[in-house]
mmCIF file of C-alpha atoms and ligand atoms in Angstrom:
data_model
loop_
_atom_site.group_PDB
_atom_site.id
_atom_site.type_symbol
_atom_site.label_atom_id
_atom_site.label_comp_id
_atom_site.label_asym_id
_atom_site.label_seq_id
_atom_site.Cartn_x
_atom_site.Cartn_y
_atom_site.Cartn_z
ATOM 1 C CA MET A 73 0.558 -31.035 42.964
ATOM 2 C CA ARG A 74 1.027 -27.328 43.434
ATOM 3 C CA PHE A 75 4.013 -27.481 41.084
ATOM 4 C CA LEU A 76 1.967 -29.358 38.515
ATOM 5 C CA CYS A 77 -0.859 -26.802 38.705
ATOM 6 C CA SER A 78 1.354 -23.779 38.356
ATOM 7 C CA SER A 79 3.376 -25.275 35.526
ATOM 8 C CA THR A 80 0.156 -26.331 33.779
ATOM 9 C CA LEU A 81 -1.152 -22.790 34.136
ATOM 10 C CA LEU A 82 2.084 -21.375 32.847
ATOM 11 C CA PHE A 83 1.945 -23.726 29.884
ATOM 12 C CA LEU A 84 -1.677 -22.809 29.156
ATOM 13 C CA SER A 85 -1.009 -19.097 29.330
ATOM 14 C CA LEU A 86 1.988 -19.406 27.025
ATOM 15 C CA LEU A 87 -0.138 -21.458 24.665
ATOM 16 C CA SER A 88 -2.927 -18.897 24.616
ATOM 17 C CA ALA A 89 -0.490 -16.024 24.187
ATOM 18 C CA SER A 90 0.978 -17.639 21.104
ATOM 19 C CA SER A 91 -2.255 -19.006 19.643
ATOM 20 C CA TYR A 92 -4.014 -15.662 20.139
ATOM 21 C CA ALA A 93 -1.950 -14.586 17.159
ATOM 22 C CA LEU A 94 -3.440 -14.872 13.738
ATOM 23 C CA ASP A 95 -3.530 -18.202 11.877
ATOM 24 C CA LYS A 96 -0.900 -18.520 9.201
ATOM 25 C CA PRO A 97 -2.077 -18.267 5.594
ATOM 26 C CA LYS A 98 -2.590 -21.669 3.940
ATOM 27 C CA ASP A 99 -2.858 -20.381 0.398
ATOM 28 C CA ARG A 100 -1.141 -17.668 -1.679
ATOM 29 C CA VAL A 101 -0.541 -14.508 0.382
ATOM 30 C CA ILE A 102 -2.391 -11.603 -1.259
ATOM 31 C CA LEU A 103 -2.187 -8.946 1.453
ATOM 32 C CA THR A 104 0.533 -8.071 3.947
ATOM 33 C CA ILE A 105 -0.012 -5.575 6.771
ATOM 34 C CA SER A 106 2.881 -3.969 8.643
ATOM 35 C CA GLY A 107 3.524 -1.008 10.924
ATOM 36 C CA ALA A 108 1.597 -0.020 14.066
ATOM 37 C CA ILE A 109 -0.107 -3.388 14.644
ATOM 38 C CA SER A 110 0.234 -5.747 17.603
ATOM 39 C CA THR A 111 -1.085 -9.020 16.135
ATOM 40 C CA THR A 112 1.183 -10.662 13.565
ATOM 41 C CA ASN A 113 1.614 -14.114 12.040
ATOM 42 C CA VAL A 114 4.882 -13.970 10.068
ATOM 43 C CA GLY A 115 7.702 -11.997 11.681
ATOM 44 C CA GLN A 116 6.503 -8.432 12.294
ATOM 45 C CA GLU A 117 3.808 -8.681 9.642
ATOM 46 C CA ALA A 118 0.261 -9.955 9.313
ATOM 47 C CA GLN A 119 -0.171 -11.959 6.117
ATOM 48 C CA PHE A 120 -3.498 -12.949 4.587
ATOM 49 C CA ASP A 121 -4.755 -15.310 1.922
ATOM 50 C CA LEU A 122 -8.146 -14.804 0.252
ATOM 51 C CA GLU A 123 -9.982 -17.176 2.584
ATOM 52 C CA MET A 124 -8.780 -15.275 5.663
ATOM 53 C CA LEU A 125 -9.973 -11.983 4.154
ATOM 54 C CA GLN A 126 -13.345 -13.499 3.296
ATOM 55 C CA ALA A 127 -13.834 -14.452 6.941
ATOM 56 C CA LEU A 128 -14.128 -10.735 7.766
ATOM 57 C CA PRO A 129 -17.573 -9.036 7.660
ATOM 58 C CA GLN A 130 -18.401 -8.493 3.971
ATOM 59 C CA HIS A 131 -19.715 -5.281 2.414
ATOM 60 C CA THR A 132 -20.813 -4.473 -1.117
ATOM 61 C CA ILE A 133 -20.718 -1.289 -3.192
ATOM 62 C CA THR A 134 -22.459 -1.057 -6.556
ATOM 63 C CA THR A 135 -20.874 1.701 -8.603
ATOM 64 C CA HIS A 136 -19.152 2.803 -11.767
ATOM 65 C CA ASN A 137 -15.475 3.679 -11.531
ATOM 66 C CA PRO A 138 -13.119 5.346 -13.996
ATOM 67 C CA TRP A 139 -11.106 2.161 -14.724
ATOM 68 C CA THR A 140 -13.773 -0.365 -15.614
ATOM 69 C CA GLU A 141 -16.633 -0.119 -18.079
ATOM 70 C CA GLY A 142 -20.187 -0.182 -16.741
ATOM 71 C CA GLU A 143 -21.683 -0.577 -13.285
ATOM 72 C CA HIS A 144 -20.436 -3.414 -11.094
ATOM 73 C CA THR A 145 -21.056 -4.793 -7.644
ATOM 74 C CA TYR A 146 -17.893 -4.977 -5.611
ATOM 75 C CA GLN A 147 -17.666 -7.130 -2.515
ATOM 76 C CA GLY A 148 -14.977 -7.023 0.107
ATOM 77 C CA PHE A 149 -14.045 -6.013 3.611
ATOM 78 C CA SER A 150 -13.626 -2.814 5.555
ATOM 79 C CA LEU A 151 -10.005 -2.043 6.220
ATOM 80 C CA LYS A 152 -11.014 -0.754 9.643
ATOM 81 C CA ASP A 153 -12.418 -4.192 10.586
ATOM 82 C CA LEU A 154 -9.198 -5.846 9.475
ATOM 83 C CA LEU A 155 -6.923 -3.349 11.232
ATOM 84 C CA ASP A 156 -9.010 -3.385 14.434
ATOM 85 C CA SER A 157 -8.544 -7.163 14.570
ATOM 86 C CA LEU A 158 -4.765 -6.601 14.478
ATOM 87 C CA GLY A 159 -4.733 -4.067 17.326
ATOM 88 C CA ASN A 160 -3.850 -1.256 14.950
ATOM 89 C CA GLN A 161 -2.849 2.117 16.419
ATOM 90 C CA GLY A 162 -2.069 3.849 13.117
ATOM 91 C CA THR A 163 -4.224 6.510 11.467
ATOM 92 C CA LEU A 164 -2.337 6.979 8.207
ATOM 93 C CA LEU A 165 -2.013 4.174 5.686
ATOM 94 C CA GLN A 166 0.605 3.612 3.021
ATOM 95 C CA ILE A 167 -1.063 1.416 0.435
ATOM 96 C CA SER A 168 1.179 -0.312 -2.112
ATOM 97 C CA ALA A 169 0.319 -2.192 -5.272
ATOM 98 C CA LEU A 170 1.867 -5.012 -7.282
ATOM 99 C CA ASN A 171 3.143 -2.419 -9.800
ATOM 100 C CA GLN A 172 5.018 -0.547 -7.023
ATOM 101 C CA TYR A 173 2.468 2.290 -7.013
ATOM 102 C CA MET A 174 2.174 3.635 -3.456
ATOM 103 C CA THR A 175 -0.129 6.230 -1.982
ATOM 104 C CA GLU A 176 -1.111 7.454 1.441
ATOM 105 C CA ALA A 177 -4.694 7.542 2.678
ATOM 106 C CA PRO A 178 -6.136 8.337 6.093
ATOM 107 C CA LEU A 179 -7.847 5.381 7.790
ATOM 108 C CA LYS A 180 -10.880 7.727 7.986
ATOM 109 C CA ASP A 181 -11.505 7.058 4.275
ATOM 110 C CA TYR A 182 -12.711 3.589 5.241
ATOM 111 C CA THR A 183 -15.122 4.841 7.870
ATOM 112 C CA VAL A 184 -16.381 8.295 6.850
ATOM 113 C CA GLU A 185 -16.068 7.892 3.079
ATOM 114 C CA GLY A 186 -17.140 4.262 3.121
ATOM 115 C CA ALA A 187 -14.445 2.783 0.890
ATOM 116 C CA ILE A 188 -13.988 -0.988 0.885
ATOM 117 C CA LEU A 189 -11.161 -3.251 -0.140
ATOM 118 C CA ALA A 190 -12.868 -5.288 -2.827
ATOM 119 C CA THR A 191 -11.839 -8.879 -3.528
ATOM 120 C CA HIS A 192 -14.829 -9.755 -5.747
ATOM 121 C CA GLN A 193 -16.432 -8.095 -8.749
ATOM 122 C CA ASP A 194 -19.967 -9.290 -9.590
ATOM 123 C CA GLY A 195 -19.463 -12.304 -7.334
ATOM 124 C CA LYS A 196 -16.147 -13.457 -8.822
ATOM 125 C CA PRO A 197 -12.660 -13.128 -7.326
ATOM 126 C CA MET A 198 -10.812 -10.326 -9.141
ATOM 127 C CA SER A 199 -7.858 -11.494 -11.208
ATOM 128 C CA VAL A 200 -4.740 -9.355 -11.418
ATOM 129 C CA ARG A 201 -5.811 -8.631 -15.017
ATOM 130 C CA LYS A 202 -9.105 -7.238 -13.678
ATOM 131 C CA LEU A 203 -7.252 -4.962 -11.223
ATOM 132 C CA GLY A 204 -7.353 -7.543 -8.426
ATOM 133 C CA PRO A 205 -6.743 -9.443 -6.293
ATOM 134 C CA ILE A 206 -7.663 -6.455 -4.110
ATOM 135 C CA MET A 207 -8.877 -3.020 -5.166
ATOM 136 C CA VAL A 208 -9.839 0.050 -3.143
ATOM 137 C CA ILE A 209 -13.419 0.976 -4.141
ATOM 138 C CA TYR A 210 -15.094 4.235 -3.147
ATOM 139 C CA PRO A 211 -18.877 4.656 -3.526
ATOM 140 C CA PHE A 212 -18.399 7.131 -6.396
ATOM 141 C CA ASP A 213 -22.002 6.865 -7.660
ATOM 142 C CA THR A 214 -23.568 7.887 -4.348
ATOM 143 C CA ASN A 215 -21.156 10.716 -3.508
ATOM 144 C CA ASN A 216 -20.050 13.152 -6.218
ATOM 145 C CA ASP A 217 -17.509 14.724 -3.852
ATOM 146 C CA LEU A 218 -15.423 11.573 -4.320
ATOM 147 C CA LYS A 219 -14.960 12.272 -8.036
ATOM 148 C CA THR A 220 -11.711 14.160 -7.582
ATOM 149 C CA GLU A 221 -8.050 13.431 -8.209
ATOM 150 C CA VAL A 222 -7.560 12.917 -4.463
ATOM 151 C CA TYR A 223 -9.876 9.905 -4.329
ATOM 152 C CA TYR A 224 -8.877 8.648 -7.785
ATOM 153 C CA GLY A 225 -5.291 8.651 -6.534
ATOM 154 C CA ARG A 226 -6.335 6.685 -3.428
ATOM 155 C CA SER A 227 -8.183 4.142 -5.570
ATOM 156 C CA VAL A 228 -5.297 1.720 -5.611
ATOM 157 C CA TRP A 229 -5.805 -1.439 -7.627
ATOM 158 C CA GLN A 230 -3.726 -4.627 -7.341
ATOM 159 C CA VAL A 231 -3.204 -3.780 -3.662
ATOM 160 C CA SER A 232 -0.590 -6.002 -2.047
ATOM 161 C CA GLN A 233 0.776 -4.265 1.038
ATOM 162 C CA ILE A 234 -0.399 -1.788 3.695
ATOM 163 C CA ASN A 235 1.788 -0.089 6.266
ATOM 164 C CA THR A 236 0.062 1.785 9.111
ATOM 165 C CA LEU A 237 1.609 4.849 10.746
ATOM 166 C CA ILE A 238 0.869 6.718 13.930
ATOM 167 C CA ILE A 239 0.601 10.415 13.073
ATOM 168 C CA THR A 240 0.503 12.959 15.852
ATOM 169 C CA GLU A 241 -0.640 16.447 14.952
HETATM 170 N N1 MTE B 270 -2.041 -0.106 -8.764
HETATM 171 C C1 MTE B 270 -2.164 1.177 -9.131
HETATM 172 N N2 MTE B 270 -3.232 1.885 -8.707
HETATM 173 C C2 MTE B 270 -3.355 3.206 -9.067
HETATM 174 C C3 MTE B 270 -2.375 3.843 -9.814
HETATM 175 C C4 MTE B 270 -1.255 3.046 -10.249
HETATM 176 O O1 MTE B 270 -0.346 3.515 -10.945
HETATM 177 N N3 MTE B 270 -1.193 1.727 -9.888
HETATM 178 N N4 MTE B 270 -2.507 5.198 -10.103
HETATM 179 C C5 MTE B 270 -3.402 5.989 -9.224
HETATM 180 C C6 MTE B 270 -3.635 7.373 -9.626
HETATM 181 S S1 MTE B 270 -2.466 8.539 -9.232
HETATM 182 C C7 MTE B 270 -4.787 7.749 -10.229
HETATM 183 S S2 MTE B 270 -5.154 9.361 -10.563
HETATM 184 C C8 MTE B 270 -5.755 6.754 -10.604
HETATM 185 C C9 MTE B 270 -6.014 6.850 -12.090
HETATM 186 O O2 MTE B 270 -4.989 6.310 -12.829
HETATM 187 P P1 MTE B 270 -5.079 6.314 -14.440
HETATM 188 O O3 MTE B 270 -5.359 7.723 -14.847
HETATM 189 O O4 MTE B 270 -3.746 5.809 -14.866
HETATM 190 O O5 MTE B 270 -6.192 5.401 -14.817
HETATM 191 O O6 MTE B 270 -5.415 5.432 -10.237
HETATM 192 C C10 MTE B 270 -4.687 5.270 -9.027
HETATM 193 N N5 MTE B 270 -4.466 3.877 -8.678
HETATM 194 MO MO1 MO B 271 -3.361 10.599 -9.937
#
């Protein structure tokens, strides 16, 4: 009996350790996170399909931006919410796009500056042709300080991969 109990407990704790990890994506993977994270679902990475990203708290920003005509409402998630759920320790992000563009941005941009990772424009999923499936959107219309090359350069569209780095100063 004692053996049964302890082996059952061992089994349950192994089960919870492995199932604590993220679900695996069921659909096309649109975002892969790597680097200083502790929760993964495929090898050392955390991979997400659109449905998994839509399960995160959603935020909207209504703004113009230099790459699209007119004002639009962008909906998506906060990168901080996503990274917190993965046990992230990194403070610097390397954000890569489908066209191999890569830039670095501090995680602070997603808290202090209020950027979101948009998956929807005016309620519709963003196609690759419309700079999707994921685009970094800053609230340009409510903060003129964002209208600089620094933030334009961090406005990555067609985002596909994010690596997080621990930077010690
Ligand atoms: N996917 C992707 N996003 C990108 C870029 C890019 O080449 N690919 N260029 C960045 C840079 S450096 C700037 S300044 C702005 C503006 O690019 P544009 O002047 O080519 O429109 O988009 C940023 N986002
Ligand atoms: Mo740029």
